[in-house]
PDB file of C-alpha atoms in Angstrom:
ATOM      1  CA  UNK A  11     -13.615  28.538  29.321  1.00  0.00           C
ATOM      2  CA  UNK A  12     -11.376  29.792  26.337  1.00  0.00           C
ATOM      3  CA  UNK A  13     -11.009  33.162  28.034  1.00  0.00           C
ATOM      4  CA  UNK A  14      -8.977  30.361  31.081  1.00  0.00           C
ATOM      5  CA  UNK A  15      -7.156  28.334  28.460  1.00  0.00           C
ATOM      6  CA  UNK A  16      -5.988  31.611  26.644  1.00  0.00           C
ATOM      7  CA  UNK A  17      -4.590  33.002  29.922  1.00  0.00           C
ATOM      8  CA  UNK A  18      -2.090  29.451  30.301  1.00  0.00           C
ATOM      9  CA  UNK A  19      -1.614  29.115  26.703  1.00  0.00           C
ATOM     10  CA  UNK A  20      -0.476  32.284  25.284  1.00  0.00           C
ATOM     11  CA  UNK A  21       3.065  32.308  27.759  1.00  0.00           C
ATOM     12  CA  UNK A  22       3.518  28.587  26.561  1.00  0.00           C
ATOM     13  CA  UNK A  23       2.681  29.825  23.142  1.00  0.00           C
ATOM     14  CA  UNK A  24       5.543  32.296  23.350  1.00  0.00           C
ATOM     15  CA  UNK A  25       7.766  30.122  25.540  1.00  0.00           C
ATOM     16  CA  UNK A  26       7.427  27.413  22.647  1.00  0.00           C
ATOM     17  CA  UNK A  27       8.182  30.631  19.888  1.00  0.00           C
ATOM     18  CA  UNK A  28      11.253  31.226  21.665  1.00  0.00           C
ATOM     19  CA  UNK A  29      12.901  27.678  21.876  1.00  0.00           C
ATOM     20  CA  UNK A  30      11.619  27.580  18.006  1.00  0.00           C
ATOM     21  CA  UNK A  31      13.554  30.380  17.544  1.00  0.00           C
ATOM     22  CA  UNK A  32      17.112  29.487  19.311  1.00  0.00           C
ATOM     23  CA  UNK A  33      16.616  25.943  17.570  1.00  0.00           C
ATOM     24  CA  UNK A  34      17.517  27.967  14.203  1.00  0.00           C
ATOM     25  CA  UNK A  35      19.494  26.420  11.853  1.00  0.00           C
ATOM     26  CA  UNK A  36      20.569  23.311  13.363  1.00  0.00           C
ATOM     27  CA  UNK A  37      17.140  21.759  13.636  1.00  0.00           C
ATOM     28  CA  UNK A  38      13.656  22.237  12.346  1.00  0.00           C
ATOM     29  CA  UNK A  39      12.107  25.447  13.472  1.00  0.00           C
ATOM     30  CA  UNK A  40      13.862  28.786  13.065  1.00  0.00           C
ATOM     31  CA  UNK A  41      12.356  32.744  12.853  1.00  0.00           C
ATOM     32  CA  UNK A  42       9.574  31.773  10.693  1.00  0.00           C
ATOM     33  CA  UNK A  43       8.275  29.139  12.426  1.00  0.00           C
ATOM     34  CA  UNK A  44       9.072  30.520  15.784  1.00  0.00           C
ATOM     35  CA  UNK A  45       7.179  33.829  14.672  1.00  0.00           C
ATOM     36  CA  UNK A  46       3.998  32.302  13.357  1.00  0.00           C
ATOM     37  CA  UNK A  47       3.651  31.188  16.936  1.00  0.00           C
ATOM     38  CA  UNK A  48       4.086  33.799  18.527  1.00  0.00           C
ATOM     39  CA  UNK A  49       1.256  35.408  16.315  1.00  0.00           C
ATOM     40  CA  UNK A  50      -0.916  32.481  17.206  1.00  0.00           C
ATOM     41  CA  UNK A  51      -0.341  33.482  21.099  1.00  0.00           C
ATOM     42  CA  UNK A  52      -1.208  36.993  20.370  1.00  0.00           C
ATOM     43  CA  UNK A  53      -4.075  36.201  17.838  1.00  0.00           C
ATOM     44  CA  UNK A  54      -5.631  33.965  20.905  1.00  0.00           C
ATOM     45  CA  UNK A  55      -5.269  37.127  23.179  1.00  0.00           C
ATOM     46  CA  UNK A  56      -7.168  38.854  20.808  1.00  0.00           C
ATOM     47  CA  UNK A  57     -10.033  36.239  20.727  1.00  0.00           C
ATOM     48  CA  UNK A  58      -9.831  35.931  24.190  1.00  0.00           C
ATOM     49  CA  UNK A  59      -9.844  39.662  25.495  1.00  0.00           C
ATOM     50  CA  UNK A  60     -10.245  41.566  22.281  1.00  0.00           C
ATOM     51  CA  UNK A  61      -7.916  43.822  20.085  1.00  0.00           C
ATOM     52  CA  UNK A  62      -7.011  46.505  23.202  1.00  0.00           C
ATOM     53  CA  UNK A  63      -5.221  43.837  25.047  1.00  0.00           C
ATOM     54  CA  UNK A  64      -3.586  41.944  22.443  1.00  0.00           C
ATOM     55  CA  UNK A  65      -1.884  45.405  21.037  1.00  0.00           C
ATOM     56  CA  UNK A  66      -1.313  46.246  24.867  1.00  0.00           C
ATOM     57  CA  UNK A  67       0.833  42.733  25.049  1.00  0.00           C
ATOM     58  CA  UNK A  68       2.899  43.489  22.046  1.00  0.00           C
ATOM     59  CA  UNK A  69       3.996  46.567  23.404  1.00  0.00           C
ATOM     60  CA  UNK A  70       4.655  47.811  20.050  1.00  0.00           C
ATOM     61  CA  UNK A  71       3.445  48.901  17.025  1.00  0.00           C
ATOM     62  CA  UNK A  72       2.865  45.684  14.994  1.00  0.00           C
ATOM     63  CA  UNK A  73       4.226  47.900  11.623  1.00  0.00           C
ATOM     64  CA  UNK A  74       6.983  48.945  13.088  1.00  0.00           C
ATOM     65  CA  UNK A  75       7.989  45.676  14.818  1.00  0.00           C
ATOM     66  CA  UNK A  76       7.869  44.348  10.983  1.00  0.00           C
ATOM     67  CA  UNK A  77       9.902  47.206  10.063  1.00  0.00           C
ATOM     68  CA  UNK A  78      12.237  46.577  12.505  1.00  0.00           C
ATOM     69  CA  UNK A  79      12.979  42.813  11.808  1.00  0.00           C
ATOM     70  CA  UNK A  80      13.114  43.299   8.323  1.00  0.00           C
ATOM     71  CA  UNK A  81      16.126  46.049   9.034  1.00  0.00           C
ATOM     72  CA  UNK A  82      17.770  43.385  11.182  1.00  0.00           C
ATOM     73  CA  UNK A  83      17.698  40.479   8.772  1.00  0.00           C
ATOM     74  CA  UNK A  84      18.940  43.069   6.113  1.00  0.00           C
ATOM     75  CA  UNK A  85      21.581  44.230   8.393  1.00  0.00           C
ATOM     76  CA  UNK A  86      23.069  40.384   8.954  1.00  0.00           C
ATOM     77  CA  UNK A  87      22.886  39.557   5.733  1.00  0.00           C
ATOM     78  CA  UNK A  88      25.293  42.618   4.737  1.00  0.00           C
ATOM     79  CA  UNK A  89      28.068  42.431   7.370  1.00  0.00           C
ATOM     80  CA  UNK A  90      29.587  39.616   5.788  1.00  0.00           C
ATOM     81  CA  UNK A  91      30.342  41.687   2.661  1.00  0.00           C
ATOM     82  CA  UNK A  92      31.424  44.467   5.018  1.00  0.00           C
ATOM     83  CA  UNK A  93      34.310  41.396   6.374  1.00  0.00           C
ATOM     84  CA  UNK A  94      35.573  40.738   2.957  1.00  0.00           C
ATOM     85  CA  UNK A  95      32.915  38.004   2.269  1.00  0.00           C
ATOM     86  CA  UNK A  96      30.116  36.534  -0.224  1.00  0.00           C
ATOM     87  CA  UNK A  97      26.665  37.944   0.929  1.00  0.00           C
ATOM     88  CA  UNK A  98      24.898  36.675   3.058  1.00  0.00           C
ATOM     89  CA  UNK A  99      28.222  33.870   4.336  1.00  0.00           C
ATOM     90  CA  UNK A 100      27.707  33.141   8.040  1.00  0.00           C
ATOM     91  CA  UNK A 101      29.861  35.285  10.642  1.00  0.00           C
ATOM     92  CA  UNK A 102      30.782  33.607  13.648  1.00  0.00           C
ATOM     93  CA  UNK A 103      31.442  35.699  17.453  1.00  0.00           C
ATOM     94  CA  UNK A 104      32.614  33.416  20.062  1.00  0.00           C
ATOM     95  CA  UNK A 105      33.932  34.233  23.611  1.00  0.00           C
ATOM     96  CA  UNK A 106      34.114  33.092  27.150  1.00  0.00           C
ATOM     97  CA  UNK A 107      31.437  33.730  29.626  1.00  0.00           C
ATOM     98  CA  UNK A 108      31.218  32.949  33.398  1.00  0.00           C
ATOM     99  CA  UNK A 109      28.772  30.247  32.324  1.00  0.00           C
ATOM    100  CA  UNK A 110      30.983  28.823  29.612  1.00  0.00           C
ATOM    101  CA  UNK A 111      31.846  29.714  25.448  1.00  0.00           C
ATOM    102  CA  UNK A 112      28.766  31.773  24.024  1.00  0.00           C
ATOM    103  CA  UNK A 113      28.576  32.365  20.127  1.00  0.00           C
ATOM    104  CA  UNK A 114      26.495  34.562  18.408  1.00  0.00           C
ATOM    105  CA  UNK A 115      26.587  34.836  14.143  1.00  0.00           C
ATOM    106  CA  UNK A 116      24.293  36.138  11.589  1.00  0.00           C
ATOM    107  CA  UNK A 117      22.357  33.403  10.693  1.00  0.00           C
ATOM    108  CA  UNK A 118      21.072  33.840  14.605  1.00  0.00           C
ATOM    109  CA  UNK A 119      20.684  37.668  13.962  1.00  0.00           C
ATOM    110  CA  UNK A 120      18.884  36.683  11.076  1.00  0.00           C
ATOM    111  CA  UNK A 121      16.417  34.926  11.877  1.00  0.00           C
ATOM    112  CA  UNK A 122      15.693  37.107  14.550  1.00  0.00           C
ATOM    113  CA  UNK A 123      14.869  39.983  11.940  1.00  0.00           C
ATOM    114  CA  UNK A 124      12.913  37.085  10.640  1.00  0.00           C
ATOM    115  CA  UNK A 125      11.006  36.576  13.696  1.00  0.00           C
ATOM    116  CA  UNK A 126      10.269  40.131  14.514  1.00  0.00           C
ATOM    117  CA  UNK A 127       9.259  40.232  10.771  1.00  0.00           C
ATOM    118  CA  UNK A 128       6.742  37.618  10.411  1.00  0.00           C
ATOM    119  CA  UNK A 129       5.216  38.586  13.863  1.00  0.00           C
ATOM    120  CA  UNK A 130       4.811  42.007  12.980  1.00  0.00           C
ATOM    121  CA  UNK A 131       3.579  41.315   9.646  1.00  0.00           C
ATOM    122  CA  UNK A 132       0.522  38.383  10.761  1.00  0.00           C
ATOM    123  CA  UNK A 133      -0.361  40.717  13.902  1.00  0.00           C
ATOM    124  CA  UNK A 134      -0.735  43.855  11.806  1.00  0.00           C
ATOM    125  CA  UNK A 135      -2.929  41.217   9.612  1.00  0.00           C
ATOM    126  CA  UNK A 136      -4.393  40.165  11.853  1.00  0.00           C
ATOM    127  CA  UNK A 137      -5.727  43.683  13.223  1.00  0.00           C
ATOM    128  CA  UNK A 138      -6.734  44.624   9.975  1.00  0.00           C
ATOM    129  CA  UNK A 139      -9.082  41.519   9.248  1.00  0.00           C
ATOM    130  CA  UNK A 140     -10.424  42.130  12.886  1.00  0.00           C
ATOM    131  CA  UNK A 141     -11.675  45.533  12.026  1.00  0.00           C
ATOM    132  CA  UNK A 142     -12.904  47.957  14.674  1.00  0.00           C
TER     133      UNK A 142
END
């Protein structure tokens, strides 16, 4: 029965990490939040269909995923000293799209690093307290 559940839950798990993600600043939720969810999604495909298929869903190495978000939230955080700001001041990108005004900034690049980070970190934890 869990083995069922996992296979619905973990895409609404990761659907749900994602708009926890996007909601950012403005609301509650952000790359922390968003990421710890994600981990749950891939910590129930572990339970579910063991430690193979979970690392076979990330993709990617769960170290260098960490790696990689923690580069990303370092490199937002110094681009606004690299414009002639404070560290770590939001930077704002907006422009017109066929579908209307998009705008992209740090604190959005950040918490993506933040994301990656925190999923990277709890699967690689999560591997490691799972053993062989």
């Amino acid at each position: 029965m869990f083995v069922v559940a996992a296979r619905f839950l973990s895409p609404l798990f990761l659907l749900i990490s994602v708009l926890l993600l996007m909601r950012g600043h403005n609301e509650p939720g952000g790359g922390f939040a968003g990421g710890l969810v994600a981990a749950a999604a891939l910590a129930m495909q572990m339970m579910a269909f063991g430690k193979q298929e979970m690392l076979r869903a990330l993709r990617v190495d769960p170290r260098a995923l960490a790696g990689f978000g923690l580069v990303v939230s370092l490199f937002s955080a110094f681009l606004s000293p690299l414009a002639g700001k404070p560290f770590f001041t939001g930077l704002w990108w907006v422009w017109e799209s066929p579908l209307g005004i998009a705008k992209l900034g740090t604190p959005m690049l950040f918490d993506l690093g933040v994301y990656l980070l925190v999923i990277g970190i709890s699967v690689s934890l999560i591997d490691d307290l799972e053993g062989e």
